[in-house]
Structures are given as structure tokens and as C-alpha cells.
């Protein structure tokens, strides 16, 4: 079993106590324990089991204020909004990410939160994934290492952390019903490996299942994912919790090992579970196992209540500022940055005044404060809005004002990004590029003044067709509540831009292999690109990214040399030299390539990384541990990991495309890897995909006949369904505040469209039974109202 971080150590006495408590409970009491009490708390048993709270927290605590019986996306207690996962991964700094985790754990503990629902570490399969800002990287090693560091930090404070969303949750379109069709090798090596690393290194308290299906089975029902892989292969013994409203079949879920259904369904599944217990299709021991895990979480959380915890919000804001600067990526610079003075400086762009600093949806935090770039700069700096922050639209007058100011400036900073409603949970980002008016504004300002810096605030990878126009280009992403001050620090040289890309920025998103299957058919998405995502595609197929994975500039220069591989192949040592005139740091990245293999393998795979810090002119020795799993492949024929012996090239550099030192390593193995033929190109044909799947390619489900998992958008094509959709929308409208910036409205609309009918019962707190849902389904299939209307 994995050993968790300090503060959340395995407590066998506590486990035994939880099991003893459950042994004395009735079946009905156990049933109550494996479903929430309400939206955010677990169910208590008087005199035996306390109730504890869990809440969202990938990059900040979102604890609902007041009652916990509704979704509460707005009324949450103020907490530090740290940079999103994209920024944290761009730091390539595990110590810093662990420090952020410690702060998150402290704030959670102070608010009596037992389980923080984060981090998220799904792989960024496609740049337009709606929740990409919540996820770390396109690479499983970087994702898993970052997640583990954050978990270690949170759990060092005694609060549990929860990895999510397990597994293959790589899009928002039809997320609650879509079937991800993926071959087992790709699933294991790309989409599950990050979770495996995080489980191995940090022993998280919990894992959250995803909404989607994987090869025909809902993640919450999957014995393969939850019992065979997560529990048996990875030795995970923590809690498995559903995503909110993500329970599909409670009987199958308990059998698979999904312990806790959230939020409370009001007992709508209880009769089905009782029937399964009665006929023997579900063993009572499975129910009691899950109940014991819930009790263990509750006992741990309750034990924290005896001690008051002080939170230094000023220190946490300073940490957020430091982390944002460390994750800011300087993509290009002709020497303009850092700026030597603010005299004559002009700032253009509404996001300089109203920053994009977090994404929309369940991760949205009520910050303790927000720094803007304008507020962080002297008041003498001239400013023009440039565009409407809600839409990205710009009038002719907006552009004219900006151009006039720019023409007379000593230097210009233009801040642009996607409007908030375009990067949000429950729907995928609609565009590959920034709004056209913003792009026109950038070109016009750069033409008016060549000394222009462009800063982009966005949640995920995008196309930058004008990237050569500015003198400097800064990828700031969504940097949290201190992003404005952090950006000022970077622009003025008070802090170095420490970020290196944790995702490739492509020249053309349409040219990516995954684009052919994104977001796929309404109920199915086929991962025909297999492993060829991100830099694995760019490096293996000779299609350069606009800015490659790992790329980023600082305010000094570096060289690497004297690369040495340890005799046991466990690590490499490389000399990093700061060749500039300023102290600084960089991310040393080590990749490996199998010289020959019986299976298709990428030209480069990230095997390790480390931050190097040195004074101007100084050389330091950097030791980088190598991820040993990269010397094995998932052998589909034998259904196990097999060491792929032979010679490997070891490549050290500053990005996947910038290699500065090389060495070789020989891996000995007496195992045999079953040969697998390569596909003709990066997207598998029908025949090739069937071969990889080990059988025929499944046919996507039709929308009809309707079932419990039919969505509101699907049934909305009928008269009765349209009436139902209007009723659901009317109820959802009540949750949107009058001062909403549009992001919550977009979130709810996306959620409603993809909501399965079963969720009307599961998230209704008992107001609607599954029997009622079944009657609605039957009526929809008969289309009673439509028949009457047509007659």
C-alpha cells in the first residue's frame, strides 16, 4: 500500500474502529452512510458516526455559506484563489506546488472541511477541453507528479485530498453519458498513468469517479477501473466518491467499489440495493466495506475539530503571487522585457483592469482580494479598455483610442484572453483562437508601436497566428487572485518569468490527430489517435508546435552539459550553467527514446525533471530521477506491464524540441513484448482501431429509444421533453444571481443540456423517484403529447 504524506498517515486503529462501528449497524444504516446527507456533507449516525464536510478545491476552497442542501455556486466563504492547475504545472516546481497544497489544507481545516475535492489531473487530449484549466498537462508524468505534490501538501495539514476525475474525462460535451472508446494500452500508458503516479507517491484520501463511460461502462460502475486497477493493481484503500450526480447504477457501483454517492439522492437507489442484497447479486460485505470507508473519513475529519487553526491570508496571497509569477511563461522576447521603467508606458485591454484569473464552474472561488495589472502599476500609466471584457468585441472607437495611445508610448502592454463564458465547466471551448476583434486589436497596436508586449490570459492551449507581431509574448494563463501583481513583477523584472509550458501550443489545432475525434459523436468519442497527443505527436511525426512542450524563456540564459546516467538507470546527473548576467532558474527536462521496440513508441517521452537555480555565471549539478515505468509498456496480449529491454537515448534539454545533451542507457530484460504493428498515420483507420481494441469498433448508441441516461437535450426533441426541459431550466434560473457575469448562466445551460434523466431523481433529494423517471421515459418513447398534437 502507498504511504501517504505526513498528517494523513495510515491509521490501522482508526480503520479497525470504523469497521467495528459498521459491524454494529443495520443494513439500512449502512445504506444511509454510502449516500450524502445533503450536497456537501456525509450522513451521521446518532451516537456513532459524525457528519463531515467536503467541498471543491482544485485551486481554492469553495465552501458554501449557510445551508448545504443546494449547489451553491456563488455563496461561498472568501478564500485564497491560487493559480489554476495549468499555471501550477507550468512552474515545474514540486516544492512550490506542495507549498500551495499546504496553504489549501490550512484553509480547509480552518473551515472544518474534511475532504478537499481536488486536484484534477485528466490529460489534456485536446486544446478545447472545457475544463483544461483545472488539469495540469498533456503528459502523464508531469500530471501525476504535480498532483502528488499538491496532495502531499493538503494532507500534511490533516485534511484529505481527492484525485479527480477518474478516468478518461477529457471533454465536457455530453460528459455524463459519452462513451470513451480507447484501447487498453493507450488507457494505461496515457490516461491512467498520472492517477497511478499520484496514488503511488501521495496515497490520497479519496478518488472521484468521472461522469463518462469508458468502453461502454460508466466509470462509477466499472469493476475494471475501480476494483481491478485502482484497488487491486495500485493498492488504493481510500474512499471512492462519485462526481456530483454521477452515480449511474448504485448496485453496480457498490460491487465495483464506488463507496460514496454524492450528493444525497434522498434514498432513490435504496430499494434497488435492497433487492440486490436479497437476491444475492450484491454481497452485504461490499456494502459494509464502503460504509466503513465513509466512517473512517468521518472519524478523521471529526478529530480535527478539537483544534483551532489560524489562517494568514496575507501570507497566502503572497504565495499565490509567487506561484503565479513562477508559472508565467515568456514565450518570446526580443529584449524588451524586463521593462526598465514605467515612464511613458501604456496598458491596453480590459483584462488589465478586470483580470481573467480563474475558470468557471465548480472550481470557482470567492477570492479574499483580487489584484489587477492596473492596480499593481503606478497610477500615471495610461490605459485604454480596447474591448468589451464580457464578449471580446471591440468598437472602431475602442481600437482607434488604443492605437493613438500606443503610437506615442515608450512601450505598450496589451492584455487579451478568452471571455469568461468560453472557458467553463459543462461545455467545451468553442474557439481555437481569441475573438477576432482582440486579434485585430493586437495587430493594430503592434503596427502602431513595435515595442509592444502582448499578455494572454486563458485557460488552455490556443492558436496564436499573430505571435510574431509583438516584441514580447507572455502566456499568463489564469493566475489566481494575485495574478495582476505577479504579472507586474514579471514585466518589470522584480520576478523572473519562471514558467515552462506544460502543454504544446500548436500551430494549427485542426492538424492535431485528436481533432478528428473531438468531441466525437453525441454519445461516443473514439480515441483513434491513441498515444499521439501533445508533444508525442509533434516530435514523432515531425509537425512542430508553434511553441513546444516545456518551452519558456527567462531573463538569463542556460547551457547543459556532462550528462551522466547512474549505473542503475534510476537517475541522471547533468551540469546546468547560468551563462547570463542575472541570477535565475530553469526547468531541466529529461526525455527518453527507445532506439528500437516491437511496439510503436514516441520519439520522446518525459522521464524526469527538476528546477535548477544558479547565480550568474554559476554551474550546478542537477540530479533528475528517471520514471522507471517508461522502460516498460502495457502488453495487451498478456495484460500486464512488460519491460521493453534494449537501448534508450537519454535526452536532456529545455523543451521537447530543445535538447542540449544526450547519453545512452541499456535496459536489461528477459521479458518478451508482444509485437504490435504501427498504424499508417497518427489516426487509426477502422481496421487498425479494431485491431488495437481487440475486436470490432463499437457502434455509437442512437438517441432513441430513450432511457434513464437520455439527456435533456435529447428528449427535448419531443413535445413532452421540451416541456420537461423548460421546467428544469426554470428551476435552474433561480440559482443564477442578478449580478452574474454570464459564466454561471453558461454553466447551467451546458449542465442542463447534458443532464441525464436519472439525475432528476438522483439530485432531487428524494423529490422524484426512479419509478417516476421510468414512467417519464415510457411516455417519452410513446411521445404521447406529440401524438395528440399531430392528431
mmCIF file of C-alpha atoms in Angstrom, residues 129-485:
data_model
loop_
_atom_site.group_PDB
_atom_site.id
_atom_site.type_symbol
_atom_site.label_atom_id
_atom_site.label_comp_id
_atom_site.label_asym_id
_atom_site.label_seq_id
_atom_site.Cartn_x
_atom_site.Cartn_y
_atom_site.Cartn_z
ATOM 1 C CA UNK A 129 -11.389 20.716 -23.465
ATOM 2 C CA UNK A 130 -13.739 22.796 -21.328
ATOM 3 C CA UNK A 131 -12.005 22.092 -18.023
ATOM 4 C CA UNK A 132 -8.422 22.102 -19.249
ATOM 5 C CA UNK A 133 -7.672 24.960 -16.858
ATOM 6 C CA UNK A 134 -8.370 22.550 -13.966
ATOM 7 C CA UNK A 135 -5.887 19.977 -15.277
ATOM 8 C CA UNK A 136 -2.111 20.002 -15.261
ATOM 9 C CA UNK A 137 -0.723 18.755 -18.528
ATOM 10 C CA UNK A 138 -0.802 16.684 -21.694
ATOM 11 C CA UNK A 139 1.863 14.455 -20.120
ATOM 12 C CA UNK A 140 1.048 11.782 -17.502
ATOM 13 C CA UNK A 141 4.340 12.032 -15.594
ATOM 14 C CA UNK A 142 4.105 15.787 -15.140
ATOM 15 C CA UNK A 143 0.394 15.499 -14.271
ATOM 16 C CA UNK A 144 0.913 12.740 -11.735
ATOM 17 C CA UNK A 145 3.929 14.373 -10.097
ATOM 18 C CA UNK A 146 2.141 17.713 -9.751
ATOM 19 C CA UNK A 147 -0.991 16.064 -8.350
ATOM 20 C CA UNK A 148 1.060 14.084 -5.846
ATOM 21 C CA UNK A 149 2.837 17.214 -4.630
ATOM 22 C CA UNK A 150 -0.451 19.052 -4.148
ATOM 23 C CA UNK A 151 -1.980 16.068 -2.333
ATOM 24 C CA UNK A 152 1.047 15.800 -0.045
ATOM 25 C CA UNK A 153 0.711 19.462 0.849
ATOM 26 C CA UNK A 154 -3.023 19.311 1.565
ATOM 27 C CA UNK A 155 -2.812 16.098 3.565
ATOM 28 C CA UNK A 156 0.142 17.349 5.626
ATOM 29 C CA UNK A 157 -2.491 19.500 7.356
ATOM 30 C CA UNK A 158 -4.681 16.508 8.207
ATOM 31 C CA UNK A 159 -7.255 17.257 5.500
ATOM 32 C CA UNK A 160 -7.924 14.627 2.866
ATOM 33 C CA UNK A 161 -7.415 15.310 -0.842
ATOM 34 C CA UNK A 162 -9.385 13.753 -3.677
ATOM 35 C CA UNK A 163 -7.991 12.980 -7.125
ATOM 36 C CA UNK A 164 -10.454 13.564 -9.966
ATOM 37 C CA UNK A 165 -11.957 12.739 -12.465
ATOM 38 C CA UNK A 166 -11.168 9.035 -12.803
ATOM 39 C CA UNK A 167 -10.987 8.280 -15.715
ATOM 40 C CA UNK A 168 -10.647 9.486 -19.331
ATOM 41 C CA UNK A 169 -12.781 12.568 -18.655
ATOM 42 C CA UNK A 170 -11.232 14.665 -21.417
ATOM 43 C CA UNK A 171 -14.184 16.677 -22.692
ATOM 44 C CA UNK A 172 -17.321 18.373 -21.394
ATOM 45 C CA UNK A 173 -19.599 17.723 -24.366
ATOM 46 C CA UNK A 174 -22.184 15.095 -23.323
ATOM 47 C CA UNK A 175 -19.891 14.372 -20.380
ATOM 48 C CA UNK A 176 -22.475 12.469 -18.321
ATOM 49 C CA UNK A 177 -23.254 9.888 -20.989
ATOM 50 C CA UNK A 178 -20.485 9.908 -23.589
ATOM 51 C CA UNK A 179 -18.698 6.583 -24.122
ATOM 52 C CA UNK A 180 -14.911 6.893 -24.446
ATOM 53 C CA UNK A 181 -13.688 4.141 -26.756
ATOM 54 C CA UNK A 182 -9.976 3.695 -26.122
ATOM 55 C CA UNK A 183 -7.545 0.807 -26.489
ATOM 56 C CA UNK A 184 -6.165 -0.646 -23.277
ATOM 57 C CA UNK A 185 -2.533 0.264 -23.917
ATOM 58 C CA UNK A 186 -3.353 3.937 -24.502
ATOM 59 C CA UNK A 187 -5.655 3.936 -21.493
ATOM 60 C CA UNK A 188 -2.961 2.510 -19.212
ATOM 61 C CA UNK A 189 0.066 4.421 -20.516
ATOM 62 C CA UNK A 190 -1.509 7.831 -21.123
ATOM 63 C CA UNK A 191 -4.847 8.334 -19.380
ATOM 64 C CA UNK A 192 -4.408 6.288 -16.190
ATOM 65 C CA UNK A 193 -0.679 6.659 -15.580
ATOM 66 C CA UNK A 194 -0.940 10.100 -13.954
ATOM 67 C CA UNK A 195 -3.502 8.792 -11.471
ATOM 68 C CA UNK A 196 -1.286 5.798 -10.770
ATOM 69 C CA UNK A 197 1.703 8.038 -10.050
ATOM 70 C CA UNK A 198 -0.334 10.239 -7.704
ATOM 71 C CA UNK A 199 -1.723 7.215 -5.851
ATOM 72 C CA UNK A 200 1.746 5.660 -5.525
ATOM 73 C CA UNK A 201 3.501 8.826 -4.364
ATOM 74 C CA UNK A 202 0.912 10.505 -2.147
ATOM 75 C CA UNK A 203 -1.790 8.000 -1.092
ATOM 76 C CA UNK A 204 -4.724 10.406 -1.491
ATOM 77 C CA UNK A 205 -7.633 10.049 0.885
ATOM 78 C CA UNK A 206 -10.094 9.726 -1.986
ATOM 79 C CA UNK A 207 -10.595 9.342 -5.707
ATOM 80 C CA UNK A 208 -13.598 10.760 -7.558
ATOM 81 C CA UNK A 209 -15.133 8.878 -10.459
ATOM 82 C CA UNK A 210 -15.885 10.683 -13.696
ATOM 83 C CA UNK A 211 -19.274 11.095 -15.350
ATOM 84 C CA UNK A 212 -18.414 9.422 -18.642
ATOM 85 C CA UNK A 213 -18.364 5.828 -19.748
ATOM 86 C CA UNK A 214 -15.144 4.040 -20.659
ATOM 87 C CA UNK A 215 -15.507 1.305 -23.258
ATOM 88 C CA UNK A 216 -19.215 1.015 -22.616
ATOM 89 C CA UNK A 217 -19.280 1.131 -18.809
ATOM 90 C CA UNK A 218 -19.886 4.187 -16.623
ATOM 91 C CA UNK A 219 -16.773 4.959 -14.594
ATOM 92 C CA UNK A 220 -18.786 4.737 -11.368
ATOM 93 C CA UNK A 221 -19.931 1.202 -12.332
ATOM 94 C CA UNK A 222 -16.603 -0.066 -13.639
ATOM 95 C CA UNK A 223 -15.155 -3.048 -11.793
ATOM 96 C CA UNK A 224 -12.225 -2.883 -14.220
ATOM 97 C CA UNK A 225 -11.331 0.706 -13.330
ATOM 98 C CA UNK A 226 -12.223 0.747 -9.648
ATOM 99 C CA UNK A 227 -11.518 -2.730 -8.330
ATOM 100 C CA UNK A 228 -9.127 -4.425 -10.761
ATOM 101 C CA UNK A 229 -6.925 -1.382 -11.437
ATOM 102 C CA UNK A 230 -7.377 1.212 -8.669
ATOM 103 C CA UNK A 231 -7.716 -1.116 -5.678
ATOM 104 C CA UNK A 232 -6.047 -4.374 -6.729
ATOM 105 C CA UNK A 233 -3.237 -3.224 -9.037
ATOM 106 C CA UNK A 234 -2.462 0.104 -7.313
ATOM 107 C CA UNK A 235 -3.247 -0.941 -3.713
ATOM 108 C CA UNK A 236 -5.506 2.052 -3.141
ATOM 109 C CA UNK A 237 -7.540 1.610 0.048
ATOM 110 C CA UNK A 238 -9.062 5.068 0.351
ATOM 111 C CA UNK A 239 -12.556 6.327 -0.379
ATOM 112 C CA UNK A 240 -14.065 6.374 -3.865
ATOM 113 C CA UNK A 241 -16.719 9.060 -4.291
ATOM 114 C CA UNK A 242 -18.961 9.803 -7.246
ATOM 115 C CA UNK A 243 -18.877 13.069 -9.083
ATOM 116 C CA UNK A 244 -21.942 15.071 -8.153
ATOM 117 C CA UNK A 245 -24.941 13.373 -9.728
ATOM 118 C CA UNK A 246 -22.630 10.883 -11.443
ATOM 119 C CA UNK A 247 -23.994 7.675 -9.939
ATOM 120 C CA UNK A 248 -25.464 5.578 -12.731
ATOM 121 C CA UNK A 249 -26.366 2.242 -11.112
ATOM 122 C CA UNK A 250 -25.920 2.086 -7.331
ATOM 123 C CA UNK A 251 -25.804 -1.714 -7.229
ATOM 124 C CA UNK A 252 -23.094 -1.972 -9.880
ATOM 125 C CA UNK A 253 -21.232 0.915 -8.252
ATOM 126 C CA UNK A 254 -21.098 -0.784 -4.847
ATOM 127 C CA UNK A 255 -19.966 -4.009 -6.453
ATOM 128 C CA UNK A 256 -17.240 -2.102 -8.330
ATOM 129 C CA UNK A 257 -16.068 -0.315 -5.176
ATOM 130 C CA UNK A 258 -17.581 3.163 -5.539
ATOM 131 C CA UNK A 259 -18.228 3.908 -1.873
ATOM 132 C CA UNK A 260 -19.991 7.233 -1.519
ATOM 133 C CA UNK A 261 -22.751 8.673 -3.675
ATOM 134 C CA UNK A 262 -22.795 12.486 -3.714
ATOM 135 C CA UNK A 263 -24.849 14.478 -3.290
ATOM 136 C CA UNK A 264 -27.680 12.875 -1.355
ATOM 137 C CA UNK A 265 -30.193 11.239 -3.663
ATOM 138 C CA UNK A 266 -32.779 11.046 -0.917
ATOM 139 C CA UNK A 267 -32.552 7.264 -0.997
ATOM 140 C CA UNK A 268 -33.806 6.832 -4.559
ATOM 141 C CA UNK A 269 -31.483 3.882 -5.157
ATOM 142 C CA UNK A 270 -32.105 2.151 -1.811
ATOM 143 C CA UNK A 271 -34.873 -0.189 -2.978
ATOM 144 C CA UNK A 272 -32.717 -1.414 -5.855
ATOM 145 C CA UNK A 273 -29.801 -2.042 -3.479
ATOM 146 C CA UNK A 274 -32.061 -3.893 -1.013
ATOM 147 C CA UNK A 275 -33.383 -6.074 -3.826
ATOM 148 C CA UNK A 276 -29.840 -6.894 -4.953
ATOM 149 C CA UNK A 277 -28.860 -7.809 -1.403
ATOM 150 C CA UNK A 278 -31.940 -10.025 -1.133
ATOM 151 C CA UNK A 279 -31.304 -11.955 -4.348
ATOM 152 C CA UNK A 280 -27.563 -12.232 -3.749
ATOM 153 C CA UNK A 281 -26.428 -10.195 -6.762
ATOM 154 C CA UNK A 282 -24.749 -7.810 -4.292
ATOM 155 C CA UNK A 283 -22.953 -9.133 -1.234
ATOM 156 C CA UNK A 284 -23.643 -7.363 2.038
ATOM 157 C CA UNK A 285 -19.887 -7.333 2.641
ATOM 158 C CA UNK A 286 -19.488 -4.929 -0.307
ATOM 159 C CA UNK A 287 -21.950 -2.513 1.276
ATOM 160 C CA UNK A 288 -20.222 -2.712 4.650
ATOM 161 C CA UNK A 289 -16.770 -2.212 3.089
ATOM 162 C CA UNK A 290 -17.962 1.035 1.524
ATOM 163 C CA UNK A 291 -19.716 2.162 4.695
ATOM 164 C CA UNK A 292 -16.507 1.562 6.697
ATOM 165 C CA UNK A 293 -14.521 3.805 4.349
ATOM 166 C CA UNK A 294 -17.073 6.588 4.784
ATOM 167 C CA UNK A 295 -16.921 6.157 8.565
ATOM 168 C CA UNK A 296 -13.114 6.325 8.507
ATOM 169 C CA UNK A 297 -13.254 9.637 6.624
ATOM 170 C CA UNK A 298 -15.817 10.951 9.106
ATOM 171 C CA UNK A 299 -13.755 9.923 12.130
ATOM 172 C CA UNK A 300 -10.631 11.554 10.671
ATOM 173 C CA UNK A 301 -12.465 14.785 9.932
ATOM 174 C CA UNK A 302 -14.149 14.887 13.313
ATOM 175 C CA UNK A 303 -10.809 14.503 15.082
ATOM 176 C CA UNK A 304 -9.606 17.765 13.512
ATOM 177 C CA UNK A 305 -12.357 19.783 15.192
ATOM 178 C CA UNK A 306 -10.639 19.886 18.561
ATOM 179 C CA UNK A 307 -8.021 22.357 17.378
ATOM 180 C CA UNK A 308 -8.496 25.889 16.052
ATOM 181 C CA UNK A 309 -6.420 26.768 13.002
ATOM 182 C CA UNK A 310 -5.258 30.279 12.214
ATOM 183 C CA UNK A 311 -5.016 31.332 8.563
ATOM 184 C CA UNK A 312 -2.594 34.027 7.444
ATOM 185 C CA UNK A 313 -4.439 35.288 4.378
ATOM 186 C CA UNK A 314 -1.768 37.891 3.647
ATOM 187 C CA UNK A 315 0.886 35.170 3.512
ATOM 188 C CA UNK A 316 -1.339 33.034 1.290
ATOM 189 C CA UNK A 317 -1.891 35.970 -1.066
ATOM 190 C CA UNK A 318 1.876 36.446 -1.237
ATOM 191 C CA UNK A 319 2.258 32.727 -2.005
ATOM 192 C CA UNK A 320 -0.359 32.988 -4.743
ATOM 193 C CA UNK A 321 1.583 35.925 -6.194
ATOM 194 C CA UNK A 322 4.849 33.991 -6.128
ATOM 195 C CA UNK A 323 3.243 30.922 -7.699
ATOM 196 C CA UNK A 324 1.637 32.982 -10.469
ATOM 197 C CA UNK A 325 4.977 34.542 -11.420
ATOM 198 C CA UNK A 326 6.675 31.151 -11.274
ATOM 199 C CA UNK A 327 4.075 29.774 -13.703
ATOM 200 C CA UNK A 328 4.081 32.719 -16.117
ATOM 201 C CA UNK A 329 5.590 31.626 -19.428
ATOM 202 C CA UNK A 330 7.602 34.060 -21.518
ATOM 203 C CA UNK A 331 7.035 32.661 -24.998
ATOM 204 C CA UNK A 332 9.052 35.210 -26.964
ATOM 205 C CA UNK A 333 11.189 38.254 -26.184
ATOM 206 C CA UNK A 334 13.388 40.396 -28.409
ATOM 207 C CA UNK A 335 14.952 42.056 -25.372
ATOM 208 C CA UNK A 336 12.103 44.435 -24.497
ATOM 209 C CA UNK A 337 11.425 42.588 -21.241
ATOM 210 C CA UNK A 338 12.001 43.256 -18.483
ATOM 211 C CA UNK A 339 10.838 46.841 -18.813
ATOM 212 C CA UNK A 340 13.301 49.269 -17.277
ATOM 213 C CA UNK A 341 10.744 51.956 -16.471
ATOM 214 C CA UNK A 342 7.024 52.695 -16.453
ATOM 215 C CA UNK A 343 7.570 56.220 -17.779
ATOM 216 C CA UNK A 344 5.541 56.597 -20.959
ATOM 217 C CA UNK A 345 4.088 53.077 -20.585
ATOM 218 C CA UNK A 346 0.610 52.424 -21.953
ATOM 219 C CA UNK A 347 -1.579 49.488 -20.915
ATOM 220 C CA UNK A 348 -4.366 48.343 -23.241
ATOM 221 C CA UNK A 349 -7.032 45.736 -22.647
ATOM 222 C CA UNK A 350 -9.970 45.360 -20.277
ATOM 223 C CA UNK A 351 -8.408 42.286 -18.656
ATOM 224 C CA UNK A 352 -5.626 44.508 -17.319
ATOM 225 C CA UNK A 353 -8.336 46.123 -15.183
ATOM 226 C CA UNK A 354 -10.779 43.210 -14.783
ATOM 227 C CA UNK A 355 -8.460 40.201 -14.981
ATOM 228 C CA UNK A 356 -9.320 36.697 -16.069
ATOM 229 C CA UNK A 357 -7.835 34.861 -13.130
ATOM 230 C CA UNK A 358 -9.900 31.662 -12.784
ATOM 231 C CA UNK A 359 -12.195 29.459 -14.818
ATOM 232 C CA UNK A 360 -15.930 28.974 -14.449
ATOM 233 C CA UNK A 361 -17.846 26.183 -12.782
ATOM 234 C CA UNK A 362 -17.470 24.143 -9.626
ATOM 235 C CA UNK A 363 -13.878 25.309 -9.094
ATOM 236 C CA UNK A 364 -14.865 28.977 -8.957
ATOM 237 C CA UNK A 365 -13.596 30.613 -5.765
ATOM 238 C CA UNK A 366 -14.741 33.743 -3.904
ATOM 239 C CA UNK A 367 -11.298 35.355 -3.536
ATOM 240 C CA UNK A 368 -10.132 37.250 -0.478
ATOM 241 C CA UNK A 369 -8.955 40.025 -2.816
ATOM 242 C CA UNK A 370 -8.043 40.484 -6.486
ATOM 243 C CA UNK A 371 -5.017 42.313 -7.858
ATOM 244 C CA UNK A 372 -5.235 43.713 -11.357
ATOM 245 C CA UNK A 373 -2.293 44.731 -13.501
ATOM 246 C CA UNK A 374 -3.545 48.321 -13.476
ATOM 247 C CA UNK A 375 -3.749 48.398 -9.681
ATOM 248 C CA UNK A 376 -0.224 46.980 -9.453
ATOM 249 C CA UNK A 377 1.276 49.662 -11.722
ATOM 250 C CA UNK A 378 1.698 53.366 -10.974
ATOM 251 C CA UNK A 379 -1.449 55.442 -11.458
ATOM 252 C CA UNK A 380 0.416 57.535 -14.044
ATOM 253 C CA UNK A 381 0.362 54.664 -16.552
ATOM 254 C CA UNK A 382 -2.119 55.455 -19.329
ATOM 255 C CA UNK A 383 -4.876 52.946 -20.085
ATOM 256 C CA UNK A 384 -7.379 52.124 -22.814
ATOM 257 C CA UNK A 385 -10.069 49.459 -22.452
ATOM 258 C CA UNK A 386 -9.703 48.162 -26.023
ATOM 259 C CA UNK A 387 -12.625 45.698 -25.957
ATOM 260 C CA UNK A 388 -15.658 44.539 -24.009
ATOM 261 C CA UNK A 389 -14.424 42.070 -21.349
ATOM 262 C CA UNK A 390 -17.666 40.068 -21.420
ATOM 263 C CA UNK A 391 -17.666 39.408 -25.159
ATOM 264 C CA UNK A 392 -14.238 40.313 -26.541
ATOM 265 C CA UNK A 393 -15.919 42.632 -29.039
ATOM 266 C CA UNK A 394 -14.280 45.955 -29.879
ATOM 267 C CA UNK A 395 -15.732 49.039 -31.499
ATOM 268 C CA UNK A 396 -13.896 51.168 -34.025
ATOM 269 C CA UNK A 397 -13.617 53.825 -31.333
ATOM 270 C CA UNK A 398 -12.040 51.325 -28.905
ATOM 271 C CA UNK A 399 -9.369 50.379 -31.428
ATOM 272 C CA UNK A 400 -8.738 53.964 -32.504
ATOM 273 C CA UNK A 401 -8.201 55.092 -28.914
ATOM 274 C CA UNK A 402 -5.791 52.226 -28.300
ATOM 275 C CA UNK A 403 -3.791 52.906 -31.466
ATOM 276 C CA UNK A 404 -3.432 56.621 -30.697
ATOM 277 C CA UNK A 405 -2.201 55.921 -27.181
ATOM 278 C CA UNK A 406 0.152 53.185 -28.388
ATOM 279 C CA UNK A 407 1.724 55.332 -31.077
ATOM 280 C CA UNK A 408 3.028 57.827 -28.531
ATOM 281 C CA UNK A 409 4.090 55.357 -25.852
ATOM 282 C CA UNK A 410 7.584 54.367 -24.770
ATOM 283 C CA UNK A 411 6.261 50.799 -24.572
ATOM 284 C CA UNK A 412 2.860 49.110 -24.672
ATOM 285 C CA UNK A 413 1.378 46.161 -22.792
ATOM 286 C CA UNK A 414 -1.725 44.615 -24.366
ATOM 287 C CA UNK A 415 -3.691 42.139 -22.264
ATOM 288 C CA UNK A 416 -6.091 39.808 -24.093
ATOM 289 C CA UNK A 417 -7.794 36.487 -23.453
ATOM 290 C CA UNK A 418 -10.923 34.417 -23.857
ATOM 291 C CA UNK A 419 -14.117 35.833 -22.339
ATOM 292 C CA UNK A 420 -15.088 34.047 -19.113
ATOM 293 C CA UNK A 421 -18.044 32.240 -20.662
ATOM 294 C CA UNK A 422 -15.838 30.465 -23.203
ATOM 295 C CA UNK A 423 -13.728 28.576 -20.659
ATOM 296 C CA UNK A 424 -16.114 26.898 -18.305
ATOM 297 C CA UNK A 425 -17.217 23.578 -16.916
ATOM 298 C CA UNK A 426 -20.072 21.737 -18.685
ATOM 299 C CA UNK A 427 -19.132 22.790 -22.199
ATOM 300 C CA UNK A 428 -16.036 22.701 -24.334
ATOM 301 C CA UNK A 429 -14.382 25.878 -25.537
ATOM 302 C CA UNK A 430 -15.951 26.867 -28.857
ATOM 303 C CA UNK A 431 -12.952 28.568 -30.460
ATOM 304 C CA UNK A 432 -9.354 27.750 -31.365
ATOM 305 C CA UNK A 433 -8.335 31.412 -31.332
ATOM 306 C CA UNK A 434 -9.082 34.545 -29.357
ATOM 307 C CA UNK A 435 -12.084 36.606 -30.508
ATOM 308 C CA UNK A 436 -11.319 38.201 -33.870
ATOM 309 C CA UNK A 437 -11.663 41.797 -32.561
ATOM 310 C CA UNK A 438 -8.960 41.106 -29.972
ATOM 311 C CA UNK A 439 -6.650 39.698 -32.616
ATOM 312 C CA UNK A 440 -7.252 42.757 -34.805
ATOM 313 C CA UNK A 441 -6.518 44.980 -31.802
ATOM 314 C CA UNK A 442 -3.206 43.184 -31.203
ATOM 315 C CA UNK A 443 -2.154 43.596 -34.821
ATOM 316 C CA UNK A 444 -3.159 47.264 -34.909
ATOM 317 C CA UNK A 445 -1.294 48.132 -31.704
ATOM 318 C CA UNK A 446 1.826 46.206 -32.744
ATOM 319 C CA UNK A 447 1.794 48.075 -36.064
ATOM 320 C CA UNK A 448 1.495 51.382 -34.233
ATOM 321 C CA UNK A 449 4.316 50.623 -31.796
ATOM 322 C CA UNK A 450 6.875 47.834 -32.290
ATOM 323 C CA UNK A 451 7.740 47.999 -28.569
ATOM 324 C CA UNK A 452 4.618 46.051 -27.622
ATOM 325 C CA UNK A 453 4.244 43.226 -25.131
ATOM 326 C CA UNK A 454 1.176 41.013 -25.516
ATOM 327 C CA UNK A 455 -0.084 39.128 -22.464
ATOM 328 C CA UNK A 456 -2.606 36.293 -22.900
ATOM 329 C CA UNK A 457 -4.960 35.260 -20.083
ATOM 330 C CA UNK A 458 -6.552 31.936 -20.944
ATOM 331 C CA UNK A 459 -7.215 28.508 -19.503
ATOM 332 C CA UNK A 460 -5.692 26.269 -22.137
ATOM 333 C CA UNK A 461 -3.764 25.944 -25.368
ATOM 334 C CA UNK A 462 -4.781 28.053 -28.345
ATOM 335 C CA UNK A 463 -3.603 29.159 -31.763
ATOM 336 C CA UNK A 464 -1.571 32.378 -31.884
ATOM 337 C CA UNK A 465 -1.348 33.287 -35.590
ATOM 338 C CA UNK A 466 -0.032 36.791 -34.774
ATOM 339 C CA UNK A 467 2.687 35.565 -32.377
ATOM 340 C CA UNK A 468 5.487 37.149 -34.427
ATOM 341 C CA UNK A 469 3.974 40.634 -34.265
ATOM 342 C CA UNK A 470 4.801 41.738 -30.684
ATOM 343 C CA UNK A 471 8.273 42.315 -29.299
ATOM 344 C CA UNK A 472 7.443 40.014 -26.390
ATOM 345 C CA UNK A 473 4.691 37.472 -25.824
ATOM 346 C CA UNK A 474 3.641 36.348 -22.348
ATOM 347 C CA UNK A 475 1.391 33.369 -21.572
ATOM 348 C CA UNK A 476 -0.071 34.249 -18.173
ATOM 349 C CA UNK A 477 -2.939 31.724 -18.176
ATOM 350 C CA UNK A 478 -5.362 32.141 -15.236
ATOM 351 C CA UNK A 479 -3.045 33.164 -12.444
ATOM 352 C CA UNK A 480 -5.354 33.424 -9.451
ATOM 353 C CA UNK A 481 -6.235 36.390 -7.283
ATOM 354 C CA UNK A 482 -2.677 37.788 -7.209
ATOM 355 C CA UNK A 483 -2.162 37.455 -10.957
ATOM 356 C CA UNK A 484 -2.114 41.210 -11.560
ATOM 357 C CA UNK A 485 0.711 41.856 -9.106
#
